[in-house]
PDB file of C-alpha atoms and ligand atoms in Angstrom:
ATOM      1  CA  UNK J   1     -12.980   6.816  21.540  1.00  0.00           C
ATOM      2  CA  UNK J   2      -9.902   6.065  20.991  1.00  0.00           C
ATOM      3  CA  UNK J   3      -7.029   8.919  20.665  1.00  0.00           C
ATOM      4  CA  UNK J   4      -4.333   9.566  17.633  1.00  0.00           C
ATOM      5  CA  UNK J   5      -1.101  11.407  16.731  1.00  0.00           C
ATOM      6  CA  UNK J   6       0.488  12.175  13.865  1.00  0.00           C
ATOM      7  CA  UNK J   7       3.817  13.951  13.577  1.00  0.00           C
ATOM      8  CA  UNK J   8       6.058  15.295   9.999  1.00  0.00           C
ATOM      9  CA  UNK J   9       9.448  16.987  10.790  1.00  0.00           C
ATOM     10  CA  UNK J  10      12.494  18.266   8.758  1.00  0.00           C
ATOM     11  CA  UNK J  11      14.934  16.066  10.869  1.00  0.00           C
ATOM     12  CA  UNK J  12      14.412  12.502  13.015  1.00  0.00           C
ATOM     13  CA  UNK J  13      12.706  13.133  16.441  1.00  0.00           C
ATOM     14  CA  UNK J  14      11.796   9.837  18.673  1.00  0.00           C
ATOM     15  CA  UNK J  15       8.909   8.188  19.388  1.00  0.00           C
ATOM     16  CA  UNK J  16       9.312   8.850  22.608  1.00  0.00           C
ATOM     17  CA  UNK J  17       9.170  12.764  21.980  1.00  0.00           C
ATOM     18  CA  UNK J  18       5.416  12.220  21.113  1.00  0.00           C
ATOM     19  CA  UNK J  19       4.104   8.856  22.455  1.00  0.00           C
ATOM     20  CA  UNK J  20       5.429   8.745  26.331  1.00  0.00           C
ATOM     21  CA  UNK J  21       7.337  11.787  27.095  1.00  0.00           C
ATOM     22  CA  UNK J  22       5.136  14.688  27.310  1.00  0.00           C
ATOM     23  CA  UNK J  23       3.131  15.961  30.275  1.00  0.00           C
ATOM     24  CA  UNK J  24       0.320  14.164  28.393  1.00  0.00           C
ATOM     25  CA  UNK J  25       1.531  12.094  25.829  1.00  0.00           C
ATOM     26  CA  UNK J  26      -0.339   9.300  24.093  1.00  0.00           C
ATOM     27  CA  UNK J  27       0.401   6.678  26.742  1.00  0.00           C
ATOM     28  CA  UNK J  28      -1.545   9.343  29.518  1.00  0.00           C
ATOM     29  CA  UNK J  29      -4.061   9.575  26.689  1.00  0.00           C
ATOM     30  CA  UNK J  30      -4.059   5.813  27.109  1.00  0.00           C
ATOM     31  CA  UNK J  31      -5.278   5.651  30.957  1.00  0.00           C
ATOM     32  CA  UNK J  32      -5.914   9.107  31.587  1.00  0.00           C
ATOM     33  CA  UNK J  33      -7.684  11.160  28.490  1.00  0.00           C
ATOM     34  CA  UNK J  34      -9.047  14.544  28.969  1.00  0.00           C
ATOM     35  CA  UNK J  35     -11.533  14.710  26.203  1.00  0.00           C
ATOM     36  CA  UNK J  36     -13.635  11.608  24.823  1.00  0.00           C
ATOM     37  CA  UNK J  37     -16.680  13.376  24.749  1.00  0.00           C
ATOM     38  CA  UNK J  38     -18.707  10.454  26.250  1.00  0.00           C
ATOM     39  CA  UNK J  39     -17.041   8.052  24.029  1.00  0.00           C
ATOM     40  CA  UNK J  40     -15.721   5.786  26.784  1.00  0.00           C
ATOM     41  CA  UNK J  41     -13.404   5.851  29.425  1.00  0.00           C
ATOM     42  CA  UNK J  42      -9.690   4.910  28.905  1.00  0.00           C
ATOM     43  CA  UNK J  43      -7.676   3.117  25.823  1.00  0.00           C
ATOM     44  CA  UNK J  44      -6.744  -0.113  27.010  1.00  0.00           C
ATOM     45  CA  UNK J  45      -7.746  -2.281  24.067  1.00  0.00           C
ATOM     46  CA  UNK J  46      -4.664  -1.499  22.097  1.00  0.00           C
ATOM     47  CA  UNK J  47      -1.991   0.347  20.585  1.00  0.00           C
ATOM     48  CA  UNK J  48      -0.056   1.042  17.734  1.00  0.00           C
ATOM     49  CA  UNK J  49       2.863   2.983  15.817  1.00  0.00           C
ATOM     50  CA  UNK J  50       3.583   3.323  12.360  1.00  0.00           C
ATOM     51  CA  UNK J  51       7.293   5.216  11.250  1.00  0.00           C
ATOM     52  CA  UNK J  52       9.026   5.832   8.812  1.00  0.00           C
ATOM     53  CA  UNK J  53      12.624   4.980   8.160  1.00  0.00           C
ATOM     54  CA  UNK J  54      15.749   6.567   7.680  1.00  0.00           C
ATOM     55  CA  UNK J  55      15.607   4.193   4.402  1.00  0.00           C
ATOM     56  CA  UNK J  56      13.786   5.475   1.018  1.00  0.00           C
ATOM     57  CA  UNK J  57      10.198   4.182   0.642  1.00  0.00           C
ATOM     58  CA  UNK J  58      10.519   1.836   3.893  1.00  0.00           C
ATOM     59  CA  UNK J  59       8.129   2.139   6.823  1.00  0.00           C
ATOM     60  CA  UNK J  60       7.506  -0.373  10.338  1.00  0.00           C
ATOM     61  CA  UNK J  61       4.670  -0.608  12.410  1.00  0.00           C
ATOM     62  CA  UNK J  62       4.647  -1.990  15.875  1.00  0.00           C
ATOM     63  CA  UNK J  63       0.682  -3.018  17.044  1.00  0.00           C
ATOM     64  CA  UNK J  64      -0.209  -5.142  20.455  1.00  0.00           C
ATOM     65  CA  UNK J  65      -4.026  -5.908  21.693  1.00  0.00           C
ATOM     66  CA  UNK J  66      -2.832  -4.818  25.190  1.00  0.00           C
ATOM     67  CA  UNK J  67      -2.298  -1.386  27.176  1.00  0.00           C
ATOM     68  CA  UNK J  68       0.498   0.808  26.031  1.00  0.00           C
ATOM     69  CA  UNK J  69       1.585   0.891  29.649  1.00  0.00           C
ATOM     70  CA  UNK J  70       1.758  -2.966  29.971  1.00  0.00           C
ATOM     71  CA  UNK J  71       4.597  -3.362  27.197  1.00  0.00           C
ATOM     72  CA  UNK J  72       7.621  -2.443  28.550  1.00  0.00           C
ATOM     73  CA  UNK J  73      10.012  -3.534  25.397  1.00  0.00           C
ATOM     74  CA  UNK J  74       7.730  -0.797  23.353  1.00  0.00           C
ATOM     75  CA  UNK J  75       7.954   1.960  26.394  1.00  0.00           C
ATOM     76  CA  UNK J  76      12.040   1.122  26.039  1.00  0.00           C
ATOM     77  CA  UNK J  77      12.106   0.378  21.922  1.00  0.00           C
ATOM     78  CA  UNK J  78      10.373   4.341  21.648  1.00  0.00           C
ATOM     79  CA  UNK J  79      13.246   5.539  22.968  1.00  0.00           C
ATOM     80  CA  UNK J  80      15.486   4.410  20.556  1.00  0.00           C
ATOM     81  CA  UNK J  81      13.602   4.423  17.396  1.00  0.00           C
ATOM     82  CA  UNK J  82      13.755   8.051  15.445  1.00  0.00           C
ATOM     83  CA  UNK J  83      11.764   8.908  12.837  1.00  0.00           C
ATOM     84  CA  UNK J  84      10.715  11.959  10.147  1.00  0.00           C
ATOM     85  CA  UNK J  85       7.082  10.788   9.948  1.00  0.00           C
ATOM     86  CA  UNK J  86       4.634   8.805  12.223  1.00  0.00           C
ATOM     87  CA  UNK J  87       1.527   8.069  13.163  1.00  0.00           C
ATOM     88  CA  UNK J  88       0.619   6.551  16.737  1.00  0.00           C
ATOM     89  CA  UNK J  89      -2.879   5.515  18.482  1.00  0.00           C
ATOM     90  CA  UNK J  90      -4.017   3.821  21.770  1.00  0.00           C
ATOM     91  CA  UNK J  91      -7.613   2.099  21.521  1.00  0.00           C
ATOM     92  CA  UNK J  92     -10.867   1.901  23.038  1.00  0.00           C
ATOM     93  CA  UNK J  93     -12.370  -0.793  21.219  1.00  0.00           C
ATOM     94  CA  UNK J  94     -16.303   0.052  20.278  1.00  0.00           C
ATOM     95  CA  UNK J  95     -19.020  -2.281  21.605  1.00  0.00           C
ATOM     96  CA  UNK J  96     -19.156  -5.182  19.634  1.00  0.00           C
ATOM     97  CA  UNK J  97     -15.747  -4.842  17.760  1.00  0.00           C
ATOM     98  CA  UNK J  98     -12.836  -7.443  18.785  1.00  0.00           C
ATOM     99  CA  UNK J  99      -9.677  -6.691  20.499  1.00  0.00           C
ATOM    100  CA  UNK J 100      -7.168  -7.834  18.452  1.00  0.00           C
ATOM    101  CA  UNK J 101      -3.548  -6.740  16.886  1.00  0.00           C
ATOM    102  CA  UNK J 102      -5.348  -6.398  13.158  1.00  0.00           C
ATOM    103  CA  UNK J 103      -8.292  -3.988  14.801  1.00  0.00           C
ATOM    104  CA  UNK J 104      -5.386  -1.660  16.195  1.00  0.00           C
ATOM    105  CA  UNK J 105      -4.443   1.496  14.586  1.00  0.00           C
ATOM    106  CA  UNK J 106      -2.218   2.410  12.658  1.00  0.00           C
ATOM    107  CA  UNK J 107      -3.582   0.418  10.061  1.00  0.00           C
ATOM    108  CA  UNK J 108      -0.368   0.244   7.099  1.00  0.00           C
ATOM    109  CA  UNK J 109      -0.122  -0.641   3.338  1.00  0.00           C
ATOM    110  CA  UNK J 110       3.937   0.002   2.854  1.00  0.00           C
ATOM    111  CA  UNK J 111       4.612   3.381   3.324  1.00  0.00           C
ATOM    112  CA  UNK J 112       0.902   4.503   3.425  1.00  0.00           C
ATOM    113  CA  UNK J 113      -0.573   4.793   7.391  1.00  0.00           C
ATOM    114  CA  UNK J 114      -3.820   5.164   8.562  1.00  0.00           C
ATOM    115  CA  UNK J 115      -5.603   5.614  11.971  1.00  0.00           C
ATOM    116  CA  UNK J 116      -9.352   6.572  12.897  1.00  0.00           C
ATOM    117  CA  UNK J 117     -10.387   8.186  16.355  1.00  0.00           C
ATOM    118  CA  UNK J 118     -14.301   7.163  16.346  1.00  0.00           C
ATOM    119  CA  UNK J 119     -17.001   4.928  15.591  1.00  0.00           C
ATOM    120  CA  UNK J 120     -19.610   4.559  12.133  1.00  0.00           C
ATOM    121  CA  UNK J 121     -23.101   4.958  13.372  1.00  0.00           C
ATOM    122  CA  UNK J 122     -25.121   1.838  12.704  1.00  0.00           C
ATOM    123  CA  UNK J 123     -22.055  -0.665  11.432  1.00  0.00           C
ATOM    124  CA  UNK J 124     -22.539  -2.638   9.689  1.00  0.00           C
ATOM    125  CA  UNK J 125     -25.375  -1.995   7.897  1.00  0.00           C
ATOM    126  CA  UNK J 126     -25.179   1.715   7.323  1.00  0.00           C
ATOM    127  CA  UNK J 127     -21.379   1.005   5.205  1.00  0.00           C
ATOM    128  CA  UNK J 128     -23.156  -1.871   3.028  1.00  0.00           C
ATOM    129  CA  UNK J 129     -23.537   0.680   0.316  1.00  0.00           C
ATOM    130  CA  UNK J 130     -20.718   2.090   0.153  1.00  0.00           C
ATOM    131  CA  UNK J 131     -18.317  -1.061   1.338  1.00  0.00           C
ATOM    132  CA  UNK J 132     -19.899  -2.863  -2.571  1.00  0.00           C
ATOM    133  CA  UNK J 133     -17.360  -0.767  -4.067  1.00  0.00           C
ATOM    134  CA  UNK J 134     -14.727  -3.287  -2.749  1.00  0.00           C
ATOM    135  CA  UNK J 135     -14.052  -6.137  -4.478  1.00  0.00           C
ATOM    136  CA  UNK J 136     -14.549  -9.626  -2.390  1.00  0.00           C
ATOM    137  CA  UNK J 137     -11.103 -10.483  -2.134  1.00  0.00           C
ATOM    138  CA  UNK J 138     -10.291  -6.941  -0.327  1.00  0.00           C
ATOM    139  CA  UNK J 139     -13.596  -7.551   1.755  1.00  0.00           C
ATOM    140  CA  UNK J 140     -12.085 -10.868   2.779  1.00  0.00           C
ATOM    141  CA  UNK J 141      -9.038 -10.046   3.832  1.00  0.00           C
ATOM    142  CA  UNK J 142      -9.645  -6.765   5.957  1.00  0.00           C
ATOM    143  CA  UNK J 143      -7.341  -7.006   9.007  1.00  0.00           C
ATOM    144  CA  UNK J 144      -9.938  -6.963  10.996  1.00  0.00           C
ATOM    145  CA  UNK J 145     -14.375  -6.785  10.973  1.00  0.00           C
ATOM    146  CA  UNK J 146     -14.169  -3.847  12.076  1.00  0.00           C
ATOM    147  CA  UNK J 147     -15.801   0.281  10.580  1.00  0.00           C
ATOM    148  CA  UNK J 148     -12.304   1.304  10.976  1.00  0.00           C
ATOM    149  CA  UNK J 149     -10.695  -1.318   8.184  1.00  0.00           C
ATOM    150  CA  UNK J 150     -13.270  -0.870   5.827  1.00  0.00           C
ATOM    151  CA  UNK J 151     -12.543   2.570   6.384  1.00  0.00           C
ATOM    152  CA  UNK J 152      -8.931   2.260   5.512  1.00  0.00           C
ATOM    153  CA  UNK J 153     -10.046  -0.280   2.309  1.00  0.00           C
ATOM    154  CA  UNK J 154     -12.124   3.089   1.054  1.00  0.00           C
ATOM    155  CA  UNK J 155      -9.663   5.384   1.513  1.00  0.00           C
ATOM    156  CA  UNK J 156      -7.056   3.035  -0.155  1.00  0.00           C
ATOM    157  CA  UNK J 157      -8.910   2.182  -3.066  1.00  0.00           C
ATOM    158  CA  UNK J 158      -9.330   6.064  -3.494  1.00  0.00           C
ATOM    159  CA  UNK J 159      -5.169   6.416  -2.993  1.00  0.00           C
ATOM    160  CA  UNK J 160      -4.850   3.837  -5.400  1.00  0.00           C
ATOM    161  CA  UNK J 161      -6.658   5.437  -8.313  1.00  0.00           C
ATOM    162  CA  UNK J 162      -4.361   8.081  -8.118  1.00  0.00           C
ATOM    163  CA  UNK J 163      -6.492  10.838  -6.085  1.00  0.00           C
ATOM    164  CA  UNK J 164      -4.424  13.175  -3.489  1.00  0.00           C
ATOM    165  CA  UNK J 165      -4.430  12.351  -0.433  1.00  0.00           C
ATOM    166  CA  UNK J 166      -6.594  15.016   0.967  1.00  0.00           C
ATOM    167  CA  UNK J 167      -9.163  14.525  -1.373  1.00  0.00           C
ATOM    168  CA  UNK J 168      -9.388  10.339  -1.045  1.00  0.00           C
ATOM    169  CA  UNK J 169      -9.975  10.860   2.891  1.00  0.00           C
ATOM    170  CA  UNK J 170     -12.482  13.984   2.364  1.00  0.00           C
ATOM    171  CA  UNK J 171     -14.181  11.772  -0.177  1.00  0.00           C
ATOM    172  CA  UNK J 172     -14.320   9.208   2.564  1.00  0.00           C
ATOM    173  CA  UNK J 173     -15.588  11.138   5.699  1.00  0.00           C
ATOM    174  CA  UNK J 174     -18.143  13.062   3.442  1.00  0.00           C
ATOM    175  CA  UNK J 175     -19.909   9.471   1.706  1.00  0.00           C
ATOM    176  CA  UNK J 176     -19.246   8.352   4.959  1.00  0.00           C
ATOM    177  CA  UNK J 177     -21.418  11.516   7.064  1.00  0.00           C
ATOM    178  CA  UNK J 178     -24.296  11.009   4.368  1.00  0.00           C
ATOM    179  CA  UNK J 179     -24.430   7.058   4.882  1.00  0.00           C
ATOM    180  CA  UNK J 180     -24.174   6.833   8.552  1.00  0.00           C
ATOM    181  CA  UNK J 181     -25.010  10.482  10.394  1.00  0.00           C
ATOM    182  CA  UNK J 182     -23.448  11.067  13.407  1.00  0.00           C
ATOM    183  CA  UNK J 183     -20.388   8.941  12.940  1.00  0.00           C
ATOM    184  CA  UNK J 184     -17.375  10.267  14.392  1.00  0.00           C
ATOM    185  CA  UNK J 185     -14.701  10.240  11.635  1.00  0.00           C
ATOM    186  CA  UNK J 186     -11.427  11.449  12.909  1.00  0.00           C
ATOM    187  CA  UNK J 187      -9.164   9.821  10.295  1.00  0.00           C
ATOM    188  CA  UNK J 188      -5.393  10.540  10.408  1.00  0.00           C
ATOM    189  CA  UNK J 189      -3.293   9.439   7.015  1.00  0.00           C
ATOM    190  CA  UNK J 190       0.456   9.850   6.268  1.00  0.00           C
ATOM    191  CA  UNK J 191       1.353   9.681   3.068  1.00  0.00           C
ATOM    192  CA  UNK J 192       4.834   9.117   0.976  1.00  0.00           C
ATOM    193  CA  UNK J 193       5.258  12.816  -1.119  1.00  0.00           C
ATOM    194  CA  UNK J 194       6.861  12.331  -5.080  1.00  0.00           C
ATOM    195  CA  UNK J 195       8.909  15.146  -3.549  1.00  0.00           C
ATOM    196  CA  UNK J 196      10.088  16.625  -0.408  1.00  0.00           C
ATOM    197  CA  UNK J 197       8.119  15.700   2.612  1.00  0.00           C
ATOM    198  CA  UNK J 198       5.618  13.062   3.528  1.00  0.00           C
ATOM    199  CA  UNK J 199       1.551  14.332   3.350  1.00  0.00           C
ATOM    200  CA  UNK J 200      -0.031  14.408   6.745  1.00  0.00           C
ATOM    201  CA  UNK J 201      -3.988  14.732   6.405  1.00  0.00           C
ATOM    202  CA  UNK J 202      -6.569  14.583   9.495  1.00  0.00           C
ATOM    203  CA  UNK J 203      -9.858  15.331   9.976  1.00  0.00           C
ATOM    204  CA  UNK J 204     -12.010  16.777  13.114  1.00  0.00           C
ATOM    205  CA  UNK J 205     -15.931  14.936  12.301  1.00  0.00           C
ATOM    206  CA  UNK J 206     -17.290  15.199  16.274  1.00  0.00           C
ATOM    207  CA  UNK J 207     -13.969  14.757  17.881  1.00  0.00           C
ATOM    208  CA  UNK J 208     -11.357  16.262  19.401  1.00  0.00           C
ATOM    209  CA  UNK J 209      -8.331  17.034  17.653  1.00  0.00           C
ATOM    210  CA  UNK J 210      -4.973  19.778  18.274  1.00  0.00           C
ATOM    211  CA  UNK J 211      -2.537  20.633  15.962  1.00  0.00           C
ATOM    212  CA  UNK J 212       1.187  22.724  17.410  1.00  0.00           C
ATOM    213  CA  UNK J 213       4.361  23.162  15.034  1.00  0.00           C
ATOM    214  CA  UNK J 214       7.865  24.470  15.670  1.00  0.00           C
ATOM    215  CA  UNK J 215      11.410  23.470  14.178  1.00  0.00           C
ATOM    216  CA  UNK J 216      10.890  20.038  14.786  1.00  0.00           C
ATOM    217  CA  UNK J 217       8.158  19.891  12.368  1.00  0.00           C
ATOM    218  CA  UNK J 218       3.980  19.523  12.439  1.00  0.00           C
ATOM    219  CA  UNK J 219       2.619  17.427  15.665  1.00  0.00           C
ATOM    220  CA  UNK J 220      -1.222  16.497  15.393  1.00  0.00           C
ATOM    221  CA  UNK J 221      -2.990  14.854  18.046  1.00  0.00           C
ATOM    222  CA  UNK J 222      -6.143  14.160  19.377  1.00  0.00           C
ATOM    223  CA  UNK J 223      -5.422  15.940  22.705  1.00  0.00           C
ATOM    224  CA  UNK J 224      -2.632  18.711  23.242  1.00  0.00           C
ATOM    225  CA  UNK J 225       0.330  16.602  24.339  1.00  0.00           C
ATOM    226  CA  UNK J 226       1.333  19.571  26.723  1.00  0.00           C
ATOM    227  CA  UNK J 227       0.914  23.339  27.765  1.00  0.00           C
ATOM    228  CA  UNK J 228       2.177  24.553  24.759  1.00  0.00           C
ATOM    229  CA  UNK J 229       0.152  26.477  22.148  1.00  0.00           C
ATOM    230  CA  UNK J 230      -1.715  23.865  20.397  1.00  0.00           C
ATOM    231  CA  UNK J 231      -4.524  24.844  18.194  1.00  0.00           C
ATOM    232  CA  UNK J 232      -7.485  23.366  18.184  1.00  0.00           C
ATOM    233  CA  UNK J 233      -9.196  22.415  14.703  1.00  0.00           C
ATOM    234  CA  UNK J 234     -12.478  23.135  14.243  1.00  0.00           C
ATOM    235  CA  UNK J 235     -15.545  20.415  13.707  1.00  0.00           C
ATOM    236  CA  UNK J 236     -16.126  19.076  10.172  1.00  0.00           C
ATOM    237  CA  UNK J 237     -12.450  20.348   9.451  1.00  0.00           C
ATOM    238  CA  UNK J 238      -9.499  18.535   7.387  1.00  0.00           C
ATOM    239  CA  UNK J 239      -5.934  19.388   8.314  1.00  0.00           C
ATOM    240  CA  UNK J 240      -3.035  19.060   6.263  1.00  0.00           C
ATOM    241  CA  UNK J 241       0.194  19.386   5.741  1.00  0.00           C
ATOM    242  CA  UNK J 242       2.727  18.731   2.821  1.00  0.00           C
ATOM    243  CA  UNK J 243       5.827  20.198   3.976  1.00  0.00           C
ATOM    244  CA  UNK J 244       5.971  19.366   7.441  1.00  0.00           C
ATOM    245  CA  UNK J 245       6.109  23.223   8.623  1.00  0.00           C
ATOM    246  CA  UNK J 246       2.527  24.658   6.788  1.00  0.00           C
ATOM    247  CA  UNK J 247      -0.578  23.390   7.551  1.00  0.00           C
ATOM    248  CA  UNK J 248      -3.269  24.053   5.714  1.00  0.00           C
ATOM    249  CA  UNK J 249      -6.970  24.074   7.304  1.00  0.00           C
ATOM    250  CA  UNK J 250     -10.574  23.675   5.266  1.00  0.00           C
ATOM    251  CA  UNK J 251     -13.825  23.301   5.572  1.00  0.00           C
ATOM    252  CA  UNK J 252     -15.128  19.642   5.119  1.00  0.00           C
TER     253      UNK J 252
HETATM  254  N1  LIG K   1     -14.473   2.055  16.022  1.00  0.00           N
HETATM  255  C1  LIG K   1     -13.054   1.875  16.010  1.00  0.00           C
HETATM  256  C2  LIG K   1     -12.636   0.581  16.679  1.00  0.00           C
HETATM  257  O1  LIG K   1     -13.395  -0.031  17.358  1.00  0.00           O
HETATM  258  C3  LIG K   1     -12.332   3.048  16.653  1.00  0.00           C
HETATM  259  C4  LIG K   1     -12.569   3.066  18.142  1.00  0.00           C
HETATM  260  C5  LIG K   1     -12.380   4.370  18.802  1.00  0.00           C
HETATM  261  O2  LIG K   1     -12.064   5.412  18.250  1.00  0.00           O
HETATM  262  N2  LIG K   1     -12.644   4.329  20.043  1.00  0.00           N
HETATM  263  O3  LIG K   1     -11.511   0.208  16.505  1.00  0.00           O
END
């Protein structure tokens, strides 16, 4: 399964800080995870990073269908790039989805980013239900035929009716659980706030995933990115945080 991070802080940290620095940063995730719970072996199929900017409402994303460790201009570029809000993942592609850029995570709509760590139990049939609520045209032009876009189309149309951000990706996992048992739903969403900072929301559905903050702000990532104190969150749990120093931790 593939492996996430999110991160919210008061002031710019680089990518670097998160995705390739640490003892076991996302790119060792990449080659060398410590926890896929059977879920495959390494995440070579892809990778992916969406940031914010130090511009209002702007945000970039930066997706290849290769190894992290293969692209050296994005090992050098996540140096250089800071950010206040991000979300990064390296793939492992389930068996019969493509490898492509539009399959990668972080999937992103402007500022809004999203990333799932898992796999829907009996795609494509099991979604058909739920997937009618799309309309055609969405259906038709998913990035990618793959659980994790339709995924992102759900929780978007939720986002776009106006429902919190928390609640459109609980909404999700839960229809989700019901339609498919046994999926593994780790979804990871940053948000824009009205006010103040960005909303951070992931969930724990048969996964691993580790949350640690300190004054650079709220790290969340599918494994502990070092030896610090990260705390793990419990199964069938959603994360969040609003003001990139409290996170808040409930019951599915
Ligand atoms: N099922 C998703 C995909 O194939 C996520 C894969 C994963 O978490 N390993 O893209």
């Amino acid at each position: 399964m593939c492996r996430h991070l999110g991160h919210v802080g008061p002031r710019p940290v680089t990518l670097a800080s998160r995705v390739t620095e640490p003892s076991h940063s996302l790119l060792v995730q990449s080659y060398a995870p410590a926890d896929m719970r059977g879920g495959g072996t390494v995440n070579a199929d892809g990778f992916g990073v969406g940031w914010y900017s130090d511009r209002p409402d702007t945000a970039h994303s930066y997706r290849q269908p290769v190894p992290m460790w293969t692209d050296a201009s994005f090992l050098d570029l996540a140096g250089a790039v800071s950010s206040t809000a991000f979300v990064a993942a390296v793939r492992s592609a389930t068996v019969g989805m493509p490898v492509s850029t539009g399959a990668c995570a972080p999937f992103r709509d402007g500022t809004r980013i999203f990333s799932h760590n898992g796999v829907v139990r009996g795609w494509p049939g099991s979604l058909r239900d739920l997937a009618a609520e799309l309309d055609t045209e969405t259906l038709m032009t998913l990035e990618a035929p793959t659980d994790s876009a339709v995924l992102w189309a759900l929780v978007k149309r939720r986002l776009d009716a106006g429902k919190d951000p928390a609640d459109a990706v609980a909404d999700v996992v839960t229809r989700t659980l019901a339609a498919a048992p046994g999926s593994r739903l780790n979804l990871m969403l940053l948000t824009p706030s009205v006010s103040g900072a960005p909303t951070l929301v992931a969930t724990a559905v048969d996964h691993a995933l580790s949350w640690r903050s300190d004054a650079d702000g709220v790290t969340v990532a599918s494994e502990p990115l070092d030896e610090q104190d990260w705390t793990a969150v419990d199964d069938l749990h959603l994360l969040v945080t609003r003001d990139a120093t409290t996170v808040e931790v409930a019951a599915l």
